[in-house]
Amino acid sequence: MKPFLASKATHARRAKRRTRTRTGPRAPLALLYVGILAFFGIFFVLPISTALRGAFLDQTGAFTLDYLIEVFRNPVYLEGLANALKLATASTLLAFTLAAPLAWIGQRFEFPAKRTLSALLLLPMMLPPFVGAIGFRQIFGQEGAANALLRAAGWLGPGQVVDWLGTGREWGIVSLNALHLYPIFYLNLVAALANVDPVLLEAAENLGCSGLRRAWRVTMPLILPGIFAGGSLVFIWAFTELGVPLMFDYYRVTPVQIFEGIRDIGSNPFPYALVAVTLVSSALIYFTGRIAVGSPPPAAPGRGGHSGQVRSLRGIRGTLCSALFLAVCLLAALPHLGVILVSVSRDWYRTILPDAFTLQHYALALGDHLTVPAIRNSLIYASLSTCIDLLLGVCIAYLVTRTTIAGRWLLDVLAMLPLAVPGLILAFGYLALTRRGSLLNFLDPTRNPLVLLVLAYAVRRIPYVVRSATAGFQQASVTLEEAAQNAGASPFRALTRITLPLIAANLLSGALLAFAFAMLEVSDSLVLAQKQGDYPIAKAIYELSTILGEGRYLAAALGVWAMVFLAVTVAAASRLIGTKLGALFRG
Amino acid sequence: MITIENLSKRFGDFRALDRIELKVETGELFFLLGPSGCGKTTLLRHVAGFYQPDEGRILFDGQDVTLLPPHRRNTGMVFQNYALWPHLTVGRNVAFGLQERRLPKPEIAARVAGALRVVRLDHLAERKIHELSGGQQQRVALARALVIRPACLLLDEPLSNLDAGLRLEMRGEIRRICRQFRLTSLYVTHDQQEALSIADRIAVLNAGKLLQVGTPAEIYRRPRNRFVAEFIGEGNFLTGHIVGRDALLTIKLGNRSLLAAAPAGHAVSTGSRVVICLRPEAIRMSENQLDGQAWRAKLVETTYLGQVAQHRFQWGTDSLKVAELNPRPARVKPGHEYYLGVNPEEVMILDE
């Protein structure tokens, strides 16, 4: 080997470069930081603040609380708010009732097919509930399959009906919300239970406290943060749900009232006031949940003996546990099974199953003037928004985990905030921001919603990509990058040659999730896509479902297509990231 | 040659490095030794370029590299956890630095093969990192650092993750390679045995300060202060006053006195208070009267460790540790009095 020392020429070259490195890589990082802040400022903070301004400023620009006060005086708006609260509370309670026993059993016992069933439990989260509404109405409607079944069994007379969906179909909305959202509760509860140090339970037992008493006095307080975290997410989701009430023709609820108010967004201040009330409520609930979570307690020494806590159940008890998991899976899948049946039925009225089957709805759906462009549009919008998410997600995660840039915590906070802001509010903000006469009017979605829809999808799903990218950066040791720099790679080369390949699975799974959600994003799509040619899948399904006659079947066929697409994407994501997928949905 | 001039670094209120002055000669295997948190790794990372100092400069062969980013310093670093890239094979890990330098492919292949031969892993070039043992991973990390022909080799506790046997073996390997290629090497460790066994010179650090630089023998036999003496090897530390200065110093320890050779370059005057250190192995013990200065002390307990026995004696109000090589345990009995002797040259006088 030649001598190891660097030559004089090398030193001279280095000396020349020194002036360049004096400002160092901090300048591009600072630029990146400012760029990301600007992105959030323009496309997240500004639309929301514009919507809020509309609630608090009158036509002369003076501050007023009149609109807000009027919201609480007007019986229609008050009823809308009360209904939204009622639906959200009932949905949250029902989701908790479904999830809690499953989480407890799953955490404590081993039983047949547990892994598969636990994975299946999460599936409903991925299925769009507003599509499921088509099937749910078909099954539980007054002339639906459930009543036909009871009639066939002789439990109902020929003229009798059971009103499963409740007055105004409220129970339908609550059930569908709960069946869609219980996995979020489940994941948070499982995580919280897994974090309970078994030694603490043993200590309680040692002091004579066991069984339900121990669960109440020790386990419950310890998992309370997990319950709050899951509960706040579920509540906000249900509180601001637009698609499901719309599909049930339930209009006296705030999200639908805001949606209806969009038509006269230029002249009517009350939708703004409703947005303000919804946003403040959501943010309050979100932050209450976050504060309740607090920082995780320090790991107790000598921990890790979880294996002793999991009991293996065989025989009838094991089978019962499996059956319970399976029953919930089936129940949650029921609306979507209904959609599949609707999509292949020729006629289905007052019978348990459709009278005759056909595939013509698929053929028609694929030739429809609404569906084909919708699929194409959704693919374009979702792909572009995923690219933005990926780029922003990697940059944010890098700045947060790999640099000491001042104020990087702000990026972390901003990237998570979209979880607290419902899609409906953001979309409303975008509309308000691009009204005639405003600075961003050139983005007006009535001309072409592409930019706004892509941005709305991207902003809404950025938390998932940032979470998965951050997890990747945290897992990949920083010394691997340092070793690359030491071997002569610039910080950027070290990132692209070492860290990014190492965290590719995290990035891909985050991106797939973002893509899957964007493909079926409901509220943004309903609000922002206003011309038929620009409709994404969600809006096309909604429009089809409102058409009498064939519409419902075409909507179901398009819904099934979308669900299959979504299932494949999510399956790919969960394969890539394994069991950690759930971590993305914890509060 | 690496020159470190007046280097200081703070992390918030914590002073990690305090005006460090150091010169590492070309071809020297230089150790940075100290307890956890003393600043040795921080100093190494400054040399690698991962930290920028608040004050001071770093020079390689007289060229100021203080502001150069890590990838332009041409240092080869072996990380404590090796930092091998799990998605690349052994060969690709080693080739990485050469690819970054845009060398022609045939030269990369030849140099990778050469570097792997040096660490005796030429048969494993196609292996994945997770298929290697800890010792093999350590060798790959070494090959990766060597192959770029670095201006200096930086080793950050490279052996701390290996078991005792492998540690000994790799210690020898590292010394062989450094000597073979006359590498200027900076080696961080908290293991005094590692430092004493292979270093050309050692710098002892504590709380961000450089306490002493010297050869292993100088550091061990002439520690400048109590911390260095305590950190490297064991010692009996006694406090007394100098009461006489002739050819030898007379030190009063309570009602006992001790003769010591005056330390070179260490100003001591009659009446001054001093701390002395007696290495346990420097004290001879016998049942019979010894030549030179000796005194009687009672054996309190004995710990038998195979090649050495550690005895604890009570000498007046002080407790003394004495090490006996090749011990025969049955010969000594706790509770008995023995003669203990020490040559005046073996008595170390320290700054407190």
PDB file of C-alpha atoms in Angstrom, chain A residues 25 30 74 102 120 139 181 226 253 275 280 304 327 368 420 500 529:
ATOM      1  CA  PRO A  25     -24.611  23.017   5.100  1.00  0.00           C
ATOM      2  CA  ALA A  30     -32.324  26.835   7.031  1.00  0.00           C
ATOM      3  CA  ASN A  74     -80.468  29.838  15.645  1.00  0.00           C
ATOM      4  CA  LEU A 102     -61.055  -7.134  22.203  1.00  0.00           C
ATOM      5  CA  LEU A 120     -58.459  -8.504  10.210  1.00  0.00           C
ATOM      6  CA  ILE A 139     -79.301  -4.526   4.806  1.00  0.00           C
ATOM      7  CA  LEU A 181     -63.421   3.801  13.885  1.00  0.00           C
ATOM      8  CA  GLY A 226     -54.396   5.597  25.878  1.00  0.00           C
ATOM      9  CA  VAL A 253     -75.873  18.085  11.506  1.00  0.00           C
ATOM     10  CA  VAL A 275     -66.445  26.229  10.892  1.00  0.00           C
ATOM     11  CA  VAL A 280     -62.333  25.116  18.155  1.00  0.00           C
ATOM     12  CA  GLY A 304     -39.905  -7.016  30.060  1.00  0.00           C
ATOM     13  CA  ALA A 327     -67.855 -11.848  14.978  1.00  0.00           C
ATOM     14  CA  ASP A 368     -69.929   5.680 -17.357  1.00  0.00           C
ATOM     15  CA  ALA A 420     -56.746  17.950  14.705  1.00  0.00           C
ATOM     16  CA  LEU A 500     -32.839   6.479   2.575  1.00  0.00           C
ATOM     17  CA  ALA A 529     -64.371  19.062  -6.827  1.00  0.00           C
TER      18      ALA A 529
END
